[in-house]
């Protein structure tokens, strides 16, 4: 057996061992594709020898241990779409074609990112606490005479993260199809429906939710829209790699903020209403990924995650009965191998039954130790608030 065969054999065995652990639930172990991690850091400007030493910050953001300081700023992409659609204005949107509408959205997003970039300038310059112990053990701080908290590390990183990317892509896809391609209704009529939170138009809302293949189903048209939104967002953020002494890596995350954002988000063209919990991180919108976990992975892995070196993760919730026995382990192993081979960034696989979660919500005393994957971490389900429990329950139940 030559070196390549040995390497492949060991990797296959490792993947199988991970699958054997994952089938017991709790979202442990999460997985990543190392080549994607390293390539993204190098593309961002980290030397290869340091990129190869990477670790994650605790959830999934890639950093160089002992040489990095890290924090991030979360943002929601949906308000940029609302701006383009004039959802908060009396005036009706008037775009003669989809490309004009998309250009307006892209400009709104660029303005949003520019505003975020400006707010970060000097943020680490006025820290009150020197963080002495961390500064001693982080390269660059002693040499510069600057603390960890003030940007003294060799790689002081302040990530720019946006959530709601898949929700925006799905919404733009629906608008393009219904308004501009099929001419089912005008944009003005559609926006008016959204402003009224779909009141009196439930039939149309259900038609959209049930007749459209959205991101997460390995369908060309919606996945191309997701790629377009993803690439434009990453390119906008990527224009500024370093500013005011801080590295500004690009990421996609919500980390549960889809709960906090829910009452500030208006109705969306993809069929959501005010108060709905939408997509987690870079995952499909809950309930929209209807064609199984392989399709979800295929859609996700069409994205170039070397552009988002600060991470963009996928969550999968797998029915426990589908990974029982040798056949179940084989299937889950194949799923993990597909994710790695296609260059995915980071994936959480939570093997848990939705019916059990619903019962645990009603009868927490029966499930004191039921673990679940939340976002970049795991927790006992019954210790979470109802909104957080609902978020996990609403994730699509997949069969391997």
XYZ file of C-alpha atoms in Angstrom:
400
model
C 0.000 0.000 0.000
C 1.577 3.325 -1.062
C 1.442 6.587 0.914
C -1.659 7.917 -0.880
C -3.571 4.684 -0.280
C -2.582 4.743 3.399
C -3.703 8.361 3.699
C -7.067 7.618 2.075
C -7.553 4.536 4.236
C -6.877 6.474 7.432
C -9.217 9.278 6.399
C -12.016 6.837 5.610
C -11.532 5.209 9.007
C -11.551 8.596 10.727
C -14.770 9.596 8.954
C -16.367 6.331 10.028
C -15.354 6.854 13.651
C -16.848 10.366 13.539
C -20.109 8.941 12.161
C -20.184 6.353 14.948
C -19.988 9.170 17.507
C -22.408 11.502 15.724
C -25.213 8.939 15.600
C -25.583 9.293 19.389
C -26.644 12.933 19.003
C -25.665 16.165 20.681
C -24.013 17.623 17.592
C -20.665 16.068 18.464
C -18.356 15.840 16.503
C -18.727 18.760 14.051
C -16.685 18.499 10.857
C -14.806 20.733 8.444
C -12.828 20.493 5.222
C -9.214 21.338 6.055
C -8.212 22.318 2.517
C -11.004 24.898 2.415
C -9.969 26.309 5.800
C -6.325 26.689 4.769
C -7.010 27.974 1.248
C -9.358 30.625 2.642
C -6.793 31.893 5.143
C -4.070 32.025 2.505
C -6.358 33.884 0.091
C -7.113 36.339 2.888
C -3.412 37.018 3.379
C -2.204 34.618 6.083
C 1.137 32.961 5.157
C 0.777 29.255 4.343
C 2.998 28.120 7.223
C 0.700 29.912 9.708
C -2.504 28.934 7.915
C -1.564 25.274 8.333
C -1.488 25.803 12.106
C -5.087 27.063 12.168
C -7.655 26.307 14.809
C -11.174 27.653 15.350
C -12.104 30.439 17.699
C -14.481 28.222 19.649
C -17.384 27.932 17.237
C -15.910 27.718 13.725
C -14.114 30.955 12.835
C -10.596 30.185 11.607
C -7.711 31.802 13.513
C -3.978 31.192 13.947
C -3.507 30.075 17.578
C -1.163 32.176 19.677
C -0.902 34.808 16.969
C -4.497 36.045 16.575
C -6.977 38.133 18.472
C -10.564 37.780 17.348
C -14.007 39.299 17.629
C -16.820 39.733 15.115
C -19.758 42.019 14.401
C -23.121 40.439 13.433
C -25.447 41.947 10.849
C -28.671 41.007 9.052
C -28.768 41.066 5.228
C -32.568 41.240 4.917
C -32.786 45.012 5.626
C -30.750 45.612 2.447
C -33.436 43.772 0.484
C -36.169 45.744 2.277
C -34.392 48.968 1.279
C -34.336 47.938 -2.375
C -38.021 46.974 -2.244
C -38.910 50.221 -0.407
C -40.699 48.210 2.237
C -40.511 51.086 4.722
C -41.516 53.788 2.256
C -44.780 55.080 0.842
C -43.356 55.131 -2.679
C -43.759 51.992 -4.756
C -40.674 50.235 -6.121
C -40.224 50.804 -9.838
C -37.671 48.574 -11.531
C -38.198 47.787 -15.219
C -36.308 44.498 -14.970
C -34.797 42.171 -12.411
C -31.226 43.345 -12.999
C -32.187 46.885 -12.028
C -33.772 45.604 -8.835
C -30.745 43.452 -8.068
C -28.401 46.408 -8.624
C -30.426 48.413 -6.083
C -30.174 45.573 -3.553
C -26.436 45.226 -4.170
C -25.915 48.960 -3.631
C -27.927 48.856 -0.393
C -25.800 45.937 0.808
C -22.588 47.758 -0.127
C -23.766 50.817 1.816
C -24.563 48.615 4.810
C -21.127 46.976 4.736
C -19.430 50.387 4.385
C -21.314 51.607 7.451
C -20.189 48.559 9.422
C -16.586 49.023 8.309
C -16.634 52.620 9.505
C -18.013 51.754 12.940
C -15.143 49.318 13.489
C -12.438 51.940 12.947
C -10.647 52.519 16.222
C -12.880 50.105 18.115
C -9.919 48.339 19.683
C -7.925 51.487 20.375
C -9.673 52.592 23.541
C -10.002 49.369 25.532
C -9.832 49.952 29.274
C -8.541 46.498 30.159
C -5.004 45.453 29.139
C -5.810 41.709 29.300
C -2.268 41.083 30.580
C -2.174 37.286 30.736
C -3.610 36.818 27.234
C -1.270 39.494 25.900
C 1.773 37.694 27.323
C 0.879 34.485 25.492
C -0.139 36.086 22.182
C 2.691 36.827 19.747
C 2.985 40.435 18.704
C 1.672 42.044 21.867
C 4.969 42.256 23.782
C 6.911 43.124 20.648
C 4.560 46.017 19.862
C 3.911 47.003 23.450
C 0.206 46.802 22.608
C -2.294 44.617 24.474
C -4.395 41.822 23.008
C -7.506 43.964 23.418
C -5.961 46.886 21.540
C -4.927 44.916 18.464
C -1.420 43.884 19.508
C -1.573 40.362 18.062
C 0.189 39.538 14.792
C -3.239 38.916 13.273
C -5.789 41.195 14.981
C -9.085 40.126 13.417
C -12.504 41.735 13.552
C -14.788 39.615 11.417
C -17.740 41.026 9.506
C -20.598 38.521 9.579
C -23.983 38.724 7.898
C -26.920 36.380 8.381
C -30.066 35.889 6.341
C -28.108 35.223 3.143
C -30.162 32.216 2.043
C -33.413 34.019 2.916
C -32.403 36.939 0.695
C -31.378 34.605 -2.141
C -34.663 32.692 -1.952
C -36.618 35.953 -1.923
C -34.811 37.337 -4.965
C -35.368 34.049 -6.772
C -39.132 34.226 -6.102
C -39.312 37.841 -7.296
C -37.426 37.041 -10.489
C -39.663 34.074 -11.242
C -43.100 35.441 -10.298
C -42.706 39.101 -11.230
C -40.253 39.273 -14.115
C -40.254 35.830 -15.748
C -43.851 34.644 -15.343
C -45.436 38.094 -14.847
C -47.814 36.512 -12.336
C -48.128 39.878 -10.563
C -46.343 43.229 -10.564
C -43.591 44.123 -8.125
C -45.756 46.900 -6.716
C -48.565 44.390 -6.044
C -46.138 41.902 -4.483
C -44.561 44.483 -2.171
C -48.007 45.664 -1.084
C -48.839 42.070 -0.108
C -45.630 41.857 1.897
C -46.303 45.160 3.656
C -49.623 43.676 4.798
C -47.805 40.583 6.105
C -49.568 38.316 3.553
C -53.003 39.124 5.013
C -55.661 37.914 2.568
C -53.067 36.142 0.394
C -52.453 32.871 2.183
C -53.065 30.871 -0.993
C -50.224 32.667 -2.764
C -47.972 32.278 0.263
C -48.579 28.528 0.373
C -48.085 28.238 -3.383
C -44.655 29.840 -3.030
C -43.647 27.731 -0.037
C -44.754 24.471 -1.621
C -44.115 24.920 -5.355
C -40.652 26.476 -5.291
C -37.383 24.582 -4.983
C -35.279 26.831 -2.804
C -31.593 26.786 -1.866
C -30.865 23.445 -0.205
C -32.515 21.180 -2.789
C -29.661 20.925 -5.316
C -31.747 22.792 -7.895
C -29.885 24.927 -10.411
C -31.903 28.150 -10.480
C -32.173 28.864 -6.727
C -28.615 27.684 -6.111
C -27.336 30.044 -8.808
C -29.138 32.907 -7.077
C -27.591 31.881 -3.763
C -24.163 31.784 -5.412
C -24.723 35.245 -6.837
C -25.753 36.779 -3.511
C -22.970 34.939 -1.669
C -20.281 36.003 -4.153
C -21.383 39.625 -4.274
C -21.510 39.846 -0.484
C -18.085 38.211 -0.096
C -16.611 40.451 -2.797
C -17.997 43.589 -1.145
C -16.531 42.665 2.246
C -13.357 41.359 0.595
C -12.531 44.782 -0.837
C -11.259 45.734 2.614
C -8.985 43.107 4.132
C -7.228 45.451 6.573
C -8.451 48.798 7.840
C -7.437 50.948 10.818
C -5.001 48.261 11.948
C -7.588 45.472 12.016
C -7.958 42.545 9.629
C -11.579 42.298 8.439
C -12.337 38.683 7.428
C -15.706 37.828 5.898
C -18.122 35.354 7.476
C -21.748 34.225 7.428
C -23.438 33.508 10.734
C -26.490 34.088 12.872
C -25.490 32.227 16.062
C -29.140 32.258 17.138
C -29.701 35.928 16.322
C -32.417 34.859 13.911
C -34.465 34.729 17.130
C -33.600 38.310 18.129
C -34.080 39.565 14.564
C -37.444 37.895 14.011
C -39.647 40.798 15.157
C -37.596 43.331 13.183
C -37.876 41.334 9.974
C -40.827 42.095 7.744
C -42.557 39.513 5.568
C -40.341 38.113 2.806
C -41.076 37.041 -0.783
C -40.032 33.470 0.083
C -43.202 33.164 2.179
C -42.173 34.112 5.709
C -44.219 36.371 7.948
C -43.287 38.815 10.661
C -42.037 36.806 13.652
C -40.945 33.698 11.741
C -37.578 32.177 12.616
C -35.575 32.067 9.411
C -32.301 30.483 8.274
C -29.552 29.596 10.707
C -26.033 30.597 9.614
C -25.508 29.414 5.989
C -28.173 26.698 6.211
C -31.363 26.578 4.121
C -34.451 28.351 5.415
C -36.243 25.963 7.841
C -38.560 23.559 6.038
C -37.409 24.590 2.563
C -34.811 21.816 2.106
C -37.142 18.997 1.132
C -34.961 16.629 -0.914
C -32.716 15.142 1.732
C -29.342 15.877 3.318
C -27.260 15.076 0.225
C -29.140 17.720 -1.738
C -28.637 20.219 1.093
C -24.896 19.507 1.095
C -24.712 19.743 -2.698
C -26.374 23.172 -2.669
C -24.169 24.401 0.172
C -20.957 23.138 -1.415
C -21.583 25.063 -4.646
C -20.409 28.131 -2.707
C -16.742 29.172 -2.680
C -15.952 29.247 1.021
C -12.386 30.392 0.451
C -14.065 33.804 0.081
C -15.484 33.586 3.615
C -12.445 32.501 5.619
C -14.254 33.454 8.830
C -16.802 30.727 8.264
C -20.200 29.819 6.878
C -21.658 26.697 8.436
C -24.356 24.168 7.562
C -26.656 22.470 10.089
C -28.268 19.085 9.462
C -30.814 17.410 11.747
C -30.882 13.659 11.115
C -33.563 11.202 12.249
C -31.899 8.681 14.624
C -33.649 5.632 13.136
C -32.023 6.339 9.755
C -28.472 5.875 11.082
C -28.946 2.665 13.043
C -26.728 -0.360 12.464
C -23.985 -0.863 9.898
C -26.056 0.486 7.008
C -26.796 3.647 8.949
C -23.126 4.203 9.753
C -22.230 3.564 6.110
C -24.796 6.146 4.978
C -23.694 8.790 7.489
C -20.024 8.173 6.626
C -20.803 8.681 2.944
C -22.583 11.927 3.784
C -19.554 13.222 5.679
C -17.199 12.170 2.885
C -19.361 13.994 0.342
C -19.168 17.165 2.438
C -15.384 16.944 2.663
C -14.793 16.002 -0.965
C -16.957 18.879 -2.209
C -15.075 21.447 -0.135
C -17.650 22.372 2.499
C -16.464 24.728 5.218
C -18.039 23.501 8.460
C -21.012 21.262 9.251
C -22.963 20.361 12.366
C -24.796 17.032 12.222
C -27.342 16.648 15.021
C -28.936 13.198 15.256
C -32.178 13.847 17.115
C -35.892 13.141 16.620
C -38.147 16.179 16.196
C -40.991 14.326 17.890
C -38.761 13.763 20.922
C -37.859 17.456 21.012
C -41.543 18.432 20.981
C -42.216 16.011 23.828
C -39.198 17.334 25.743
C -40.545 20.852 25.383
C -43.853 19.738 26.923
C -42.336 17.398 29.522
C -38.812 18.638 30.355
C -38.639 16.431 33.448
C -38.459 13.371 31.184
C -35.371 14.618 29.291
C -32.962 16.278 31.740
C -29.858 15.280 29.743
C -31.045 15.473 26.117
C -28.192 17.201 24.201
C -28.683 19.201 20.989
C -26.526 21.270 18.691
C -27.520 24.924 18.986
C -25.172 26.774 16.652
C -21.441 26.770 17.317
C -22.038 24.896 20.541
C -24.168 22.164 22.109
C -26.488 22.388 25.110
C -29.047 20.397 27.089
C -32.319 21.005 25.287
C -34.396 21.565 28.419
C -32.070 24.346 29.638
C -32.833 26.455 26.553
C -35.566 29.083 26.380
C -38.676 28.337 24.324
C -37.573 30.497 21.377
C -34.296 28.597 21.163
C -36.098 25.275 21.472
C -38.496 26.310 18.700
C -35.568 27.196 16.458
C -34.100 23.706 16.809
C -37.491 22.003 16.442
C -38.188 23.887 13.204
C -35.019 22.708 11.491
C -35.836 20.257 8.743
C -35.838 16.598 9.849
C -33.678 14.674 7.379
C -33.390 10.972 6.565
C -29.954 9.652 5.565
